[in-house]
Amino acid sequence: MAKETKTLDTLFHDTLKDVYFAENKIVATLPKMHDAAQSKQLKDAFSKHLAETKVHVQRLEEVFKIISKKPEQKTCDAIMGIIKEGSGVMKEYEGTPALDAGLLSAAQAVEHYEMSRYGTLRTWALELGMKDAAKLLQTTLDEEQATDIALTSIATKVVNQNAEKAA
Ligand SMILES: [Fe+2]
Ligand SMILES: [Fe+2]
C-alpha cells in the first residue's frame, strides 16, 4: 500500500499543534514556578513571561487561522519531560537556597525548547510563502530569546550567588 504523501505543510501544521500544546502547558506551569520562586526578581520574571506566554497562545491561534485550520493540540513529549524535571526540582529543593537556581535552569530549558521550535516554524513558514505567519512566529521567538537573556542575568546576579553563599 502506498504511503500517504506528507508535505512540508503537513509537517508545519503538525509542529504547530505540538507548540500549541507546549504553550498551553507553560501557561499552566508558570504560576506554580512563580509561587515556588524565592527571589522577587525571579517571581517578577515568571509573572511577566506568563503574560507574554498567553499572547504566544493567541499568536499561534492566528497562525492556525492563516492556514485555515482550527487550533488543535498534539501532545509534545519534549515539553512534558522538561516540565516533569522542573517539578522534580521544585519538590527536591523546596526550602533550600538552591531552589531558585534549579527553577531558573528548568525555565531556561523551556525557553531553549521554544526557541528551537519557533525558529523551525518561522523558517518553514517562509519556505511555504507565508510571510505573515513567519512574522508572528518571529515576534514570539524574539520574546523567548529576550526571556532567556533576562533569566541568565537573574541567574548570574542573584540566584547563583545565594546558592553559593549558603553552601
Ligand atoms: Fe512561549
Ligand atoms: Fe517562553
PDB file of C-alpha atoms and ligand atoms in Angstrom:
ATOM      1  CA  MET A   1       0.000   0.000   0.000  1.00  0.00           C
ATOM      2  CA  ALA A   2       1.337   3.427  -0.942  1.00  0.00           C
ATOM      3  CA  LYS A   3       2.174   5.722   1.938  1.00  0.00           C
ATOM      4  CA  GLU A   4       0.196   8.921   2.330  1.00  0.00           C
ATOM      5  CA  THR A   5       2.189  11.794   0.812  1.00  0.00           C
ATOM      6  CA  LYS A   6       3.300  14.088   3.572  1.00  0.00           C
ATOM      7  CA  THR A   7       4.487  17.513   2.550  1.00  0.00           C
ATOM      8  CA  LEU A   8       6.123  20.407   4.359  1.00  0.00           C
ATOM      9  CA  ASP A   9       2.744  21.990   5.032  1.00  0.00           C
ATOM     10  CA  THR A  10       1.615  18.806   6.825  1.00  0.00           C
ATOM     11  CA  LEU A  11       4.763  18.946   8.942  1.00  0.00           C
ATOM     12  CA  PHE A  12       4.198  22.656   9.612  1.00  0.00           C
ATOM     13  CA  HIS A  13       0.624  22.000  10.764  1.00  0.00           C
ATOM     14  CA  ASP A  14       1.726  19.085  12.964  1.00  0.00           C
ATOM     15  CA  THR A  15       4.524  21.087  14.593  1.00  0.00           C
ATOM     16  CA  LEU A  16       2.145  23.991  15.140  1.00  0.00           C
ATOM     17  CA  LYS A  17      -0.130  21.632  17.126  1.00  0.00           C
ATOM     18  CA  ASP A  18       2.901  20.462  19.120  1.00  0.00           C
ATOM     19  CA  VAL A  19       3.920  24.025  20.058  1.00  0.00           C
ATOM     20  CA  TYR A  20       0.286  24.945  20.790  1.00  0.00           C
ATOM     21  CA  PHE A  21       0.194  22.082  23.288  1.00  0.00           C
ATOM     22  CA  ALA A  22       3.530  23.215  24.779  1.00  0.00           C
ATOM     23  CA  GLU A  23       2.489  26.868  25.187  1.00  0.00           C
ATOM     24  CA  ASN A  24      -0.752  25.853  26.899  1.00  0.00           C
ATOM     25  CA  LYS A  25       1.211  23.624  29.303  1.00  0.00           C
ATOM     26  CA  ILE A  26       3.581  26.520  30.015  1.00  0.00           C
ATOM     27  CA  VAL A  27       0.623  28.819  30.829  1.00  0.00           C
ATOM     28  CA  ALA A  28      -0.490  26.212  33.383  1.00  0.00           C
ATOM     29  CA  THR A  29       3.013  25.719  34.823  1.00  0.00           C
ATOM     30  CA  LEU A  30       4.388  29.273  35.168  1.00  0.00           C
ATOM     31  CA  PRO A  31       2.085  30.207  38.092  1.00  0.00           C
ATOM     32  CA  LYS A  32       3.434  27.200  40.027  1.00  0.00           C
ATOM     33  CA  MET A  33       7.014  28.280  39.290  1.00  0.00           C
ATOM     34  CA  HIS A  34       6.142  31.839  40.343  1.00  0.00           C
ATOM     35  CA  ASP A  35       4.741  30.599  43.665  1.00  0.00           C
ATOM     36  CA  ALA A  36       7.744  28.360  44.281  1.00  0.00           C
ATOM     37  CA  ALA A  37      10.377  31.034  43.492  1.00  0.00           C
ATOM     38  CA  GLN A  38      12.055  32.723  46.444  1.00  0.00           C
ATOM     39  CA  SER A  39      13.618  35.824  44.902  1.00  0.00           C
ATOM     40  CA  LYS A  40      11.351  38.714  43.933  1.00  0.00           C
ATOM     41  CA  GLN A  41      13.243  39.224  40.693  1.00  0.00           C
ATOM     42  CA  LEU A  42      12.554  35.660  39.652  1.00  0.00           C
ATOM     43  CA  LYS A  43       8.884  35.879  40.671  1.00  0.00           C
ATOM     44  CA  ASP A  44       8.557  39.056  38.581  1.00  0.00           C
ATOM     45  CA  ALA A  45      10.258  37.410  35.603  1.00  0.00           C
ATOM     46  CA  PHE A  46       7.821  34.476  35.762  1.00  0.00           C
ATOM     47  CA  SER A  47       4.813  36.830  36.025  1.00  0.00           C
ATOM     48  CA  LYS A  48       5.995  38.869  33.055  1.00  0.00           C
ATOM     49  CA  HIS A  49       6.579  35.786  30.960  1.00  0.00           C
ATOM     50  CA  LEU A  50       3.195  34.323  31.901  1.00  0.00           C
ATOM     51  CA  ALA A  51       1.533  37.405  30.375  1.00  0.00           C
ATOM     52  CA  GLU A  52       3.710  37.043  27.261  1.00  0.00           C
ATOM     53  CA  THR A  53       3.021  33.320  27.009  1.00  0.00           C
ATOM     54  CA  LYS A  54      -0.734  33.964  26.931  1.00  0.00           C
ATOM     55  CA  VAL A  55      -0.068  36.153  23.891  1.00  0.00           C
ATOM     56  CA  HIS A  56       2.069  33.371  22.363  1.00  0.00           C
ATOM     57  CA  VAL A  57      -1.011  31.130  22.527  1.00  0.00           C
ATOM     58  CA  GLN A  58      -3.044  33.809  20.732  1.00  0.00           C
ATOM     59  CA  ARG A  59      -0.387  34.257  18.039  1.00  0.00           C
ATOM     60  CA  LEU A  60      -0.419  30.527  17.367  1.00  0.00           C
ATOM     61  CA  GLU A  61      -4.206  30.715  17.004  1.00  0.00           C
ATOM     62  CA  GLU A  62      -3.663  33.434  14.382  1.00  0.00           C
ATOM     63  CA  VAL A  63      -1.248  31.150  12.528  1.00  0.00           C
ATOM     64  CA  PHE A  64      -3.846  28.338  12.581  1.00  0.00           C
ATOM     65  CA  LYS A  65      -6.245  30.843  11.048  1.00  0.00           C
ATOM     66  CA  ILE A  66      -3.765  31.727   8.296  1.00  0.00           C
ATOM     67  CA  ILE A  67      -3.568  28.047   7.279  1.00  0.00           C
ATOM     68  CA  SER A  68      -7.382  27.717   7.621  1.00  0.00           C
ATOM     69  CA  LYS A  69      -7.222  25.143  10.414  1.00  0.00           C
ATOM     70  CA  LYS A  70      -8.831  25.183  13.819  1.00  0.00           C
ATOM     71  CA  PRO A  71      -6.445  25.386  16.813  1.00  0.00           C
ATOM     72  CA  GLU A  72      -5.625  21.880  17.961  1.00  0.00           C
ATOM     73  CA  GLN A  73      -3.116  20.423  20.432  1.00  0.00           C
ATOM     74  CA  LYS A  74      -0.866  17.442  19.918  1.00  0.00           C
ATOM     75  CA  THR A  75       0.916  16.018  22.962  1.00  0.00           C
ATOM     76  CA  CYS A  76       4.503  17.193  22.995  1.00  0.00           C
ATOM     77  CA  ASP A  77       6.622  14.652  24.883  1.00  0.00           C
ATOM     78  CA  ALA A  78       9.606  17.012  24.953  1.00  0.00           C
ATOM     79  CA  ILE A  79       7.868  19.764  26.938  1.00  0.00           C
ATOM     80  CA  MET A  80       6.230  17.149  29.206  1.00  0.00           C
ATOM     81  CA  GLY A  81       9.720  15.855  30.033  1.00  0.00           C
ATOM     82  CA  ILE A  82      11.166  19.311  30.665  1.00  0.00           C
ATOM     83  CA  ILE A  83       8.207  20.252  32.902  1.00  0.00           C
ATOM     84  CA  LYS A  84       8.448  16.946  34.761  1.00  0.00           C
ATOM     85  CA  GLU A  85      12.103  17.642  35.521  1.00  0.00           C
ATOM     86  CA  GLY A  86      11.161  21.139  36.731  1.00  0.00           C
ATOM     87  CA  SER A  87       8.506  19.722  39.088  1.00  0.00           C
ATOM     88  CA  GLY A  88      11.107  17.318  40.423  1.00  0.00           C
ATOM     89  CA  VAL A  89      13.430  20.226  41.206  1.00  0.00           C
ATOM     90  CA  MET A  90      10.599  22.108  42.972  1.00  0.00           C
ATOM     91  CA  LYS A  91       9.934  19.108  45.216  1.00  0.00           C
ATOM     92  CA  GLU A  92      13.510  18.045  45.869  1.00  0.00           C
ATOM     93  CA  TYR A  93      14.873  21.544  46.550  1.00  0.00           C
ATOM     94  CA  GLU A  94      11.874  23.027  48.357  1.00  0.00           C
ATOM     95  CA  GLY A  95      13.030  25.321  51.170  1.00  0.00           C
ATOM     96  CA  THR A  96      16.691  25.163  50.172  1.00  0.00           C
ATOM     97  CA  PRO A  97      18.947  28.024  48.977  1.00  0.00           C
ATOM     98  CA  ALA A  98      19.465  26.251  45.633  1.00  0.00           C
ATOM     99  CA  LEU A  99      15.757  26.213  44.739  1.00  0.00           C
ATOM    100  CA  ASP A 100      15.800  29.370  42.611  1.00  0.00           C
ATOM    101  CA  ALA A 101      18.883  28.205  40.711  1.00  0.00           C
ATOM    102  CA  GLY A 102      17.028  24.980  39.934  1.00  0.00           C
ATOM    103  CA  LEU A 103      13.897  26.854  38.846  1.00  0.00           C
ATOM    104  CA  LEU A 104      15.984  29.087  36.582  1.00  0.00           C
ATOM    105  CA  SER A 105      17.630  26.120  34.970  1.00  0.00           C
ATOM    106  CA  ALA A 106      14.243  24.473  34.337  1.00  0.00           C
ATOM    107  CA  ALA A 107      12.832  27.728  32.930  1.00  0.00           C
ATOM    108  CA  GLN A 108      15.795  28.175  30.594  1.00  0.00           C
ATOM    109  CA  ALA A 109      15.349  24.624  29.296  1.00  0.00           C
ATOM    110  CA  VAL A 110      11.755  25.581  28.427  1.00  0.00           C
ATOM    111  CA  GLU A 111      12.888  28.761  26.644  1.00  0.00           C
ATOM    112  CA  HIS A 112      15.506  26.928  24.609  1.00  0.00           C
ATOM    113  CA  TYR A 113      12.965  24.329  23.585  1.00  0.00           C
ATOM    114  CA  GLU A 114      10.588  27.072  22.461  1.00  0.00           C
ATOM    115  CA  MET A 115      13.340  28.936  20.623  1.00  0.00           C
ATOM    116  CA  SER A 116      14.195  25.828  18.626  1.00  0.00           C
ATOM    117  CA  ARG A 117      10.555  25.192  17.692  1.00  0.00           C
ATOM    118  CA  TYR A 118       9.798  28.807  16.753  1.00  0.00           C
ATOM    119  CA  GLY A 119      12.993  29.084  14.714  1.00  0.00           C
ATOM    120  CA  THR A 120      11.998  25.985  12.755  1.00  0.00           C
ATOM    121  CA  LEU A 121       8.372  27.079  12.260  1.00  0.00           C
ATOM    122  CA  ARG A 122       9.448  30.568  11.153  1.00  0.00           C
ATOM    123  CA  THR A 123      11.815  29.102   8.558  1.00  0.00           C
ATOM    124  CA  TRP A 124       9.179  26.677   7.263  1.00  0.00           C
ATOM    125  CA  ALA A 125       6.575  29.474   7.090  1.00  0.00           C
ATOM    126  CA  LEU A 126       8.951  31.464   4.879  1.00  0.00           C
ATOM    127  CA  GLU A 127       9.608  28.428   2.681  1.00  0.00           C
ATOM    128  CA  LEU A 128       5.860  27.948   2.347  1.00  0.00           C
ATOM    129  CA  GLY A 129       5.451  31.592   1.321  1.00  0.00           C
ATOM    130  CA  MET A 130       3.541  32.628   4.460  1.00  0.00           C
ATOM    131  CA  LYS A 131       5.157  35.945   5.348  1.00  0.00           C
ATOM    132  CA  ASP A 132       2.505  36.980   7.873  1.00  0.00           C
ATOM    133  CA  ALA A 133       2.786  33.686   9.752  1.00  0.00           C
ATOM    134  CA  ALA A 134       6.597  33.977   9.711  1.00  0.00           C
ATOM    135  CA  LYS A 135       6.332  37.462  11.210  1.00  0.00           C
ATOM    136  CA  LEU A 136       4.078  36.277  14.059  1.00  0.00           C
ATOM    137  CA  LEU A 137       6.419  33.362  14.797  1.00  0.00           C
ATOM    138  CA  GLN A 138       9.473  35.650  14.700  1.00  0.00           C
ATOM    139  CA  THR A 139       7.843  38.041  17.186  1.00  0.00           C
ATOM    140  CA  THR A 140       7.332  35.208  19.663  1.00  0.00           C
ATOM    141  CA  LEU A 141      10.844  33.895  19.001  1.00  0.00           C
ATOM    142  CA  ASP A 142      12.232  37.349  19.883  1.00  0.00           C
ATOM    143  CA  GLU A 143      10.319  37.301  23.189  1.00  0.00           C
ATOM    144  CA  GLU A 144      11.560  33.813  24.066  1.00  0.00           C
ATOM    145  CA  GLN A 145      15.130  34.953  23.399  1.00  0.00           C
ATOM    146  CA  ALA A 146      14.681  38.105  25.489  1.00  0.00           C
ATOM    147  CA  THR A 147      13.304  35.982  28.340  1.00  0.00           C
ATOM    148  CA  ASP A 148      16.240  33.623  28.139  1.00  0.00           C
ATOM    149  CA  ILE A 149      18.651  36.573  28.367  1.00  0.00           C
ATOM    150  CA  ALA A 150      16.720  38.043  31.322  1.00  0.00           C
ATOM    151  CA  LEU A 151      16.841  34.685  33.133  1.00  0.00           C
ATOM    152  CA  THR A 152      20.593  34.423  32.569  1.00  0.00           C
ATOM    153  CA  SER A 153      21.033  37.855  34.065  1.00  0.00           C
ATOM    154  CA  ILE A 154      18.977  36.924  37.163  1.00  0.00           C
ATOM    155  CA  ALA A 155      20.937  33.690  37.473  1.00  0.00           C
ATOM    156  CA  THR A 156      24.311  35.372  37.439  1.00  0.00           C
ATOM    157  CA  LYS A 157      23.344  38.335  39.627  1.00  0.00           C
ATOM    158  CA  VAL A 158      21.188  36.885  42.345  1.00  0.00           C
ATOM    159  CA  VAL A 159      20.365  33.268  42.467  1.00  0.00           C
ATOM    160  CA  ASN A 160      23.646  31.501  41.921  1.00  0.00           C
ATOM    161  CA  GLN A 161      25.306  33.783  44.491  1.00  0.00           C
ATOM    162  CA  ASN A 162      22.635  32.884  47.056  1.00  0.00           C
ATOM    163  CA  ALA A 163      23.083  29.207  46.405  1.00  0.00           C
ATOM    164  CA  GLU A 164      26.835  29.545  46.888  1.00  0.00           C
ATOM    165  CA  LYS A 165      26.563  31.739  49.999  1.00  0.00           C
ATOM    166  CA  ALA A 166      24.538  29.136  51.799  1.00  0.00           C
ATOM    167  CA  ALA A 167      26.978  26.360  50.955  1.00  0.00           C
TER     168      ALA A 167
HETATM  169 FE    FE B   1       6.224  30.931  24.540  1.00  0.00          FE
HETATM  170 FE    FE B   2       8.755  31.095  26.801  1.00  0.00          FE
END
